[in-house]
Amino acid sequence: MAKTAWGIELGTSSVKAVKLNGDRGGVSLEDVSIVALSDFGLGAGTSKEDATAGALNDLRANKGIKKGDEVFVSISGQNTLGRIISLPPVAKERVRETIENEARSQIPIKLEEAVWDFQVIEDGDPDELRVNLYAAKKDVVDQLVNICDMAGLQITGIQVAPLGIYNYIKYEMDDAVSDACVAIDIGADNTDVVIIDGQKTYVRVVPVAGNDITKALRARFKLSADDAEKLKRRAHKSKDAAAVFEAMKPPLKDMVGEIYRAVGFYKSQHEDANVNQLVMMGNGSKLLNIKKFFEQQLQYQVHKVDTPVRIALARSVDPTEVQNNIQSLTVAMGLALQGLALDEVNTINLIPPEYISGQAQAKMRAPFFAAGGIAAAGGVIALLLAILSTSGVSTVVSTAESEKTSAGQRDAAVGALKPEEEAAFKAYSLRNVVEGVIGTVQPPKPDDADDDDPPPAARKLTFRADLLPGLITRAGHEAMVAYVADNPRTPVYYANFQKGTPDPAGPLTNNNTSLQVTYTPGWDGMEEGQGGYYTAQREFVYGIWIASELTSSISQDDAFSSLNNALTDKKDGLLVTRLRTAIIDQLIAEGQITEDEAKLVDFGDGLQIQVTNISNTQIGPDQIGLSNIVTTNGVTAQKDGRPVRAPRERNDVKFGVSEVRIGVKLLPVKPVSTEEEPTE
């Protein structure tokens, strides 16, 4: 059992986080944090993704969440699907293969486009193997991972939010309830319905929730949205409480109907199910008379989530805060319970396999500023980072563009202090915090241009620094999967250095981000400290180490040449083409270039890919650990139709190690000139 774990629910309006301690055989709640997304620009022009990244970055920094900590985050039930699958008994090592074959007919999306996981249901039936299977579209999971990357938050698990509820109920509530019940989490936009039948689970997300109750109150009492929301929350204090509850009944009856349908469908599939208890949570469970209403309508025994019993409260938390918010903390607490690896909890984990592989290689997950660089930059950079943490990346970029445009439109001579240039310098400083120049594109001459007309000026292409680590890592992994699929002469694996490190004088490098910050005076004659801008040059370096099996006919040099040629060939190299394509796709998506201009992009020396042959004398055989290279759907990569699996015993296996080094440079955005208006 892990000693501590964080559970973080990524909600529609807030991020809720708890820290649990699992030391000494018990569990205690050590920290609680609820961060509103509105504090990071949601509702004021910032996208939900950027606002969530800002909230997570704030949480990570303020709570000291480090790489290596157990961190489970939620994915909404709306973005996942679950099945209970029955299989004939098979050997343990064939369970995943058997489930995969069955899943292709059970899941309405291609497995290659999904991330999925399963948990074996231990019900003692020797004639049948049953599993809980959950899946999500890969692009949805990738977006969630990217949000965490933007925040510099390294995660160890992704769990379906309703299964976080399952975990909480299984650990915290009596067996009489947790063995067979239906749980509802009443949110703002949706209500999660979770049927718990032993270890079997069934999840349905219904579209009747708190906002529907608010709409009903608005219509009945002719109120604004804010006033209706206040009335809903304070109905028990209203002089017209009875009338308020009558207005709430129609959407509540709709919710009861949805629960009936979910339970009825489940019982039609599992006739022996005996579900007759309801557990309520979410802020909607605080509503006036709601417990009594559900008891009367469903004829179930109804339980409200209350202050935890098995989970002790540490001295570091406020009991009143826990009591007031426990109804909305159950998902986060269930995720943290899973992070502690307790026996009672669900083990589904939808984290992509390539992300796990990246963590094993000390994958680059840090924010794109090195601590030393920030300190050297001084107060201005600290101020800019504070702006980033409170406004979201999109807002900062928008602000920078607005500042720059305004500066270009003003008169160049409006006083001795030249405030229009100062605004432009601020704009460029902001842009240098967020992005940098990654390359250029030389547009062709217009069709009607004369032969002696000069060609159009090359455009500089900029790239957001926070997007690069994940993009580089994915390109590297996809290239290795493609290399294995193309049947190399020898099996290959990821090499992990387990004991000690290679010779520090050798060529091996760690994943790192280099930041150079330079102060430039604002204009001729201006002294340092009286105005100006900062420029930032960044270089991202990511290393993968590959172990190739050697035979009497395949030497280390042979294996190295095969890998080097396949990855780095300038025209067809697997790594070159994937990295270039990934960056260009992002530039097209942002509208910086058209598809026709894609072939004209020049990265100069900004993209650097190098494969180095590591001498056998540099690394001892006991320093190397091998791990499989897996495909994006979690299947071990194959050679000649057979899985390529890392050998358990390496005594009789000879191998050579190659370092694959990927570097991407971001140059500063060109500062504004003192003699011309900004043109970028």
PDB file of N, CA and C in Angstrom, residues 399-451:
ATOM      1  N   THR A 399      -4.123  38.393 -24.544  1.00  0.00           N
ATOM      2  CA  THR A 399      -3.725  39.680 -23.985  1.00  0.00           C
ATOM      3  C   THR A 399      -2.482  40.210 -24.683  1.00  0.00           C
ATOM      4  N   ALA A 400      -1.524  39.319 -24.913  1.00  0.00           N
ATOM      5  CA  ALA A 400      -0.286  39.740 -25.566  1.00  0.00           C
ATOM      6  C   ALA A 400      -0.560  40.265 -26.967  1.00  0.00           C
ATOM      7  N   GLU A 401      -1.396  39.545 -27.722  1.00  0.00           N
ATOM      8  CA  GLU A 401      -1.718  39.979 -29.074  1.00  0.00           C
ATOM      9  C   GLU A 401      -2.430  41.330 -29.056  1.00  0.00           C
ATOM     10  N   SER A 402      -3.336  41.511 -28.100  1.00  0.00           N
ATOM     11  CA  SER A 402      -4.061  42.772 -27.985  1.00  0.00           C
ATOM     12  C   SER A 402      -3.116  43.919 -27.666  1.00  0.00           C
ATOM     13  N   GLU A 403      -2.197  43.683 -26.719  1.00  0.00           N
ATOM     14  CA  GLU A 403      -1.217  44.701 -26.362  1.00  0.00           C
ATOM     15  C   GLU A 403      -0.368  45.078 -27.570  1.00  0.00           C
ATOM     16  N   LYS A 404       0.061  44.067 -28.304  1.00  0.00           N
ATOM     17  CA  LYS A 404       0.935  44.300 -29.446  1.00  0.00           C
ATOM     18  C   LYS A 404       0.224  45.116 -30.521  1.00  0.00           C
ATOM     19  N   THR A 405      -1.039  44.747 -30.808  1.00  0.00           N
ATOM     20  CA  THR A 405      -1.802  45.466 -31.826  1.00  0.00           C
ATOM     21  C   THR A 405      -2.009  46.919 -31.438  1.00  0.00           C
ATOM     22  N   SER A 406      -2.370  47.131 -30.167  1.00  0.00           N
ATOM     23  CA  SER A 406      -2.577  48.499 -29.694  1.00  0.00           C
ATOM     24  C   SER A 406      -1.304  49.318 -29.829  1.00  0.00           C
ATOM     25  N   ALA A 407      -0.171  48.706 -29.484  1.00  0.00           N
ATOM     26  CA  ALA A 407       1.101  49.420 -29.566  1.00  0.00           C
ATOM     27  C   ALA A 407       1.413  49.823 -31.002  1.00  0.00           C
ATOM     28  N   GLY A 408       1.093  48.920 -31.957  1.00  0.00           N
ATOM     29  CA  GLY A 408       1.390  49.224 -33.341  1.00  0.00           C
ATOM     30  C   GLY A 408       0.531  50.315 -33.922  1.00  0.00           C
ATOM     31  N   GLN A 409      -0.647  50.539 -33.340  1.00  0.00           N
ATOM     32  CA  GLN A 409      -1.589  51.515 -33.880  1.00  0.00           C
ATOM     33  C   GLN A 409      -1.391  52.909 -33.295  1.00  0.00           C
ATOM     34  N   ARG A 410      -0.666  53.006 -32.204  1.00  0.00           N
ATOM     35  CA  ARG A 410      -0.508  54.311 -31.559  1.00  0.00           C
ATOM     36  C   ARG A 410       0.535  55.156 -32.276  1.00  0.00           C
ATOM     37  N   ASP A 411       0.493  56.423 -32.003  1.00  0.00           N
ATOM     38  CA  ASP A 411       1.475  57.352 -32.544  1.00  0.00           C
ATOM     39  C   ASP A 411       2.832  57.055 -31.927  1.00  0.00           C
ATOM     40  N   ALA A 412       3.901  57.062 -32.733  1.00  0.00           N
ATOM     41  CA  ALA A 412       5.229  56.707 -32.258  1.00  0.00           C
ATOM     42  C   ALA A 412       5.860  57.787 -31.383  1.00  0.00           C
ATOM     43  N   ALA A 413       5.249  58.941 -31.327  1.00  0.00           N
ATOM     44  CA  ALA A 413       5.857  60.024 -30.538  1.00  0.00           C
ATOM     45  C   ALA A 413       4.820  60.629 -29.615  1.00  0.00           C
ATOM     46  N   VAL A 414       4.549  59.977 -28.522  1.00  0.00           N
ATOM     47  CA  VAL A 414       3.550  60.473 -27.575  1.00  0.00           C
ATOM     48  C   VAL A 414       4.197  60.709 -26.222  1.00  0.00           C
ATOM     49  N   GLY A 415       5.291  61.388 -26.236  1.00  0.00           N
ATOM     50  CA  GLY A 415       5.908  61.725 -24.966  1.00  0.00           C
ATOM     51  C   GLY A 415       7.267  61.091 -24.821  1.00  0.00           C
ATOM     52  N   ALA A 416       8.017  61.644 -23.925  1.00  0.00           N
ATOM     53  CA  ALA A 416       9.405  61.235 -23.755  1.00  0.00           C
ATOM     54  C   ALA A 416       9.532  59.787 -23.308  1.00  0.00           C
ATOM     55  N   LEU A 417       8.567  59.295 -22.574  1.00  0.00           N
ATOM     56  CA  LEU A 417       8.663  57.931 -22.056  1.00  0.00           C
ATOM     57  C   LEU A 417       8.207  56.883 -23.054  1.00  0.00           C
ATOM     58  N   LYS A 418       7.624  57.301 -24.175  1.00  0.00           N
ATOM     59  CA  LYS A 418       7.204  56.388 -25.231  1.00  0.00           C
ATOM     60  C   LYS A 418       6.364  55.222 -24.692  1.00  0.00           C
ATOM     61  N   PRO A 419       5.176  55.468 -24.151  1.00  0.00           N
ATOM     62  CA  PRO A 419       4.385  54.376 -23.564  1.00  0.00           C
ATOM     63  C   PRO A 419       3.958  53.331 -24.575  1.00  0.00           C
ATOM     64  N   GLU A 420       3.846  53.736 -25.880  1.00  0.00           N
ATOM     65  CA  GLU A 420       3.434  52.730 -26.857  1.00  0.00           C
ATOM     66  C   GLU A 420       4.509  51.664 -27.026  1.00  0.00           C
ATOM     67  N   GLU A 421       5.779  52.041 -26.936  1.00  0.00           N
ATOM     68  CA  GLU A 421       6.836  51.049 -27.014  1.00  0.00           C
ATOM     69  C   GLU A 421       6.859  50.192 -25.753  1.00  0.00           C
ATOM     70  N   GLU A 422       6.603  50.812 -24.613  1.00  0.00           N
ATOM     71  CA  GLU A 422       6.574  50.044 -23.372  1.00  0.00           C
ATOM     72  C   GLU A 422       5.497  48.969 -23.436  1.00  0.00           C
ATOM     73  N   ALA A 423       4.320  49.306 -24.000  1.00  0.00           N
ATOM     74  CA  ALA A 423       3.257  48.311 -24.138  1.00  0.00           C
ATOM     75  C   ALA A 423       3.701  47.178 -25.055  1.00  0.00           C
ATOM     76  N   ALA A 424       4.419  47.544 -26.144  1.00  0.00           N
ATOM     77  CA  ALA A 424       4.895  46.514 -27.056  1.00  0.00           C
ATOM     78  C   ALA A 424       5.919  45.611 -26.381  1.00  0.00           C
ATOM     79  N   PHE A 425       6.802  46.206 -25.566  1.00  0.00           N
ATOM     80  CA  PHE A 425       7.790  45.390 -24.861  1.00  0.00           C
ATOM     81  C   PHE A 425       7.107  44.413 -23.908  1.00  0.00           C
ATOM     82  N   LYS A 426       6.082  44.876 -23.210  1.00  0.00           N
ATOM     83  CA  LYS A 426       5.340  43.985 -22.318  1.00  0.00           C
ATOM     84  C   LYS A 426       4.706  42.843 -23.113  1.00  0.00           C
ATOM     85  N   ALA A 427       4.176  43.207 -24.288  1.00  0.00           N
ATOM     86  CA  ALA A 427       3.534  42.185 -25.113  1.00  0.00           C
ATOM     87  C   ALA A 427       4.535  41.099 -25.511  1.00  0.00           C
ATOM     88  N   TYR A 428       5.730  41.532 -25.928  1.00  0.00           N
ATOM     89  CA  TYR A 428       6.724  40.546 -26.333  1.00  0.00           C
ATOM     90  C   TYR A 428       7.234  39.738 -25.147  1.00  0.00           C
ATOM     91  N   SER A 429       7.350  40.362 -23.982  1.00  0.00           N
ATOM     92  CA  SER A 429       7.746  39.591 -22.804  1.00  0.00           C
ATOM     93  C   SER A 429       6.724  38.508 -22.507  1.00  0.00           C
ATOM     94  N   LEU A 430       5.447  38.849 -22.597  1.00  0.00           N
ATOM     95  CA  LEU A 430       4.390  37.861 -22.367  1.00  0.00           C
ATOM     96  C   LEU A 430       4.473  36.729 -23.384  1.00  0.00           C
ATOM     97  N   ARG A 431       4.652  37.096 -24.641  1.00  0.00           N
ATOM     98  CA  ARG A 431       4.713  36.064 -25.670  1.00  0.00           C
ATOM     99  C   ARG A 431       5.932  35.165 -25.478  1.00  0.00           C
ATOM    100  N   ASN A 432       7.034  35.750 -25.029  1.00  0.00           N
ATOM    101  CA  ASN A 432       8.232  34.937 -24.803  1.00  0.00           C
ATOM    102  C   ASN A 432       8.061  33.980 -23.644  1.00  0.00           C
ATOM    103  N   VAL A 433       7.181  34.306 -22.689  1.00  0.00           N
ATOM    104  CA  VAL A 433       6.890  33.375 -21.609  1.00  0.00           C
ATOM    105  C   VAL A 433       6.109  32.179 -22.146  1.00  0.00           C
ATOM    106  N   VAL A 434       5.189  32.448 -23.059  1.00  0.00           N
ATOM    107  CA  VAL A 434       4.259  31.413 -23.509  1.00  0.00           C
ATOM    108  C   VAL A 434       4.769  30.619 -24.700  1.00  0.00           C
ATOM    109  N   GLU A 435       5.462  31.285 -25.630  1.00  0.00           N
ATOM    110  CA  GLU A 435       5.793  30.610 -26.874  1.00  0.00           C
ATOM    111  C   GLU A 435       7.145  31.073 -27.397  1.00  0.00           C
ATOM    112  N   GLY A 436       7.580  30.470 -28.481  1.00  0.00           N
ATOM    113  CA  GLY A 436       8.825  30.846 -29.127  1.00  0.00           C
ATOM    114  C   GLY A 436       8.763  30.503 -30.599  1.00  0.00           C
ATOM    115  N   VAL A 437       9.756  30.952 -31.346  1.00  0.00           N
ATOM    116  CA  VAL A 437       9.802  30.703 -32.786  1.00  0.00           C
ATOM    117  C   VAL A 437      10.378  29.312 -33.033  1.00  0.00           C
ATOM    118  N   ILE A 438       9.656  28.488 -33.799  1.00  0.00           N
ATOM    119  CA  ILE A 438      10.099  27.123 -34.069  1.00  0.00           C
ATOM    120  C   ILE A 438      10.575  26.938 -35.503  1.00  0.00           C
ATOM    121  N   GLY A 439      10.232  27.873 -36.393  1.00  0.00           N
ATOM    122  CA  GLY A 439      10.648  27.751 -37.780  1.00  0.00           C
ATOM    123  C   GLY A 439      10.079  28.880 -38.610  1.00  0.00           C
ATOM    124  N   THR A 440      10.269  28.786 -39.910  1.00  0.00           N
ATOM    125  CA  THR A 440       9.761  29.794 -40.837  1.00  0.00           C
ATOM    126  C   THR A 440       9.111  29.107 -42.028  1.00  0.00           C
ATOM    127  N   VAL A 441       8.310  29.869 -42.747  1.00  0.00           N
ATOM    128  CA  VAL A 441       7.743  29.376 -43.995  1.00  0.00           C
ATOM    129  C   VAL A 441       7.926  30.469 -45.044  1.00  0.00           C
ATOM    130  N   GLN A 442       8.411  30.079 -46.205  1.00  0.00           N
ATOM    131  CA  GLN A 442       8.646  31.011 -47.301  1.00  0.00           C
ATOM    132  C   GLN A 442       7.511  30.863 -48.314  1.00  0.00           C
ATOM    133  N   PRO A 443       6.521  31.747 -48.275  1.00  0.00           N
ATOM    134  CA  PRO A 443       5.409  31.622 -49.229  1.00  0.00           C
ATOM    135  C   PRO A 443       5.904  31.810 -50.663  1.00  0.00           C
ATOM    136  N   PRO A 444       5.301  31.133 -51.623  1.00  0.00           N
ATOM    137  CA  PRO A 444       5.695  31.327 -53.025  1.00  0.00           C
ATOM    138  C   PRO A 444       5.236  32.691 -53.534  1.00  0.00           C
ATOM    139  N   LYS A 445       5.820  33.100 -54.636  1.00  0.00           N
ATOM    140  CA  LYS A 445       5.393  34.352 -55.258  1.00  0.00           C
ATOM    141  C   LYS A 445       3.956  34.234 -55.744  1.00  0.00           C
ATOM    142  N   PRO A 446       3.198  35.313 -55.675  1.00  0.00           N
ATOM    143  CA  PRO A 446       1.856  35.285 -56.259  1.00  0.00           C
ATOM    144  C   PRO A 446       1.932  35.006 -57.758  1.00  0.00           C
ATOM    145  N   ASP A 447       0.864  34.440 -58.297  1.00  0.00           N
ATOM    146  CA  ASP A 447       0.846  34.090 -59.721  1.00  0.00           C
ATOM    147  C   ASP A 447       1.024  35.310 -60.619  1.00  0.00           C
ATOM    148  N   ASP A 448       0.548  36.469 -60.148  1.00  0.00           N
ATOM    149  CA  ASP A 448       0.620  37.663 -60.992  1.00  0.00           C
ATOM    150  C   ASP A 448       1.898  38.472 -60.760  1.00  0.00           C
ATOM    151  N   ALA A 449       2.857  37.942 -60.000  1.00  0.00           N
ATOM    152  CA  ALA A 449       4.093  38.670 -59.709  1.00  0.00           C
ATOM    153  C   ALA A 449       5.022  38.627 -60.918  1.00  0.00           C
ATOM    154  N   ASP A 450       5.786  39.704 -61.105  1.00  0.00           N
ATOM    155  CA  ASP A 450       6.799  39.745 -62.163  1.00  0.00           C
ATOM    156  C   ASP A 450       8.018  38.940 -61.745  1.00  0.00           C
ATOM    157  N   ASP A 451       8.818  38.545 -62.764  1.00  0.00           N
ATOM    158  CA  ASP A 451       9.990  37.730 -62.480  1.00  0.00           C
ATOM    159  C   ASP A 451      10.988  38.453 -61.592  1.00  0.00           C
TER     160      ASP A 451
END
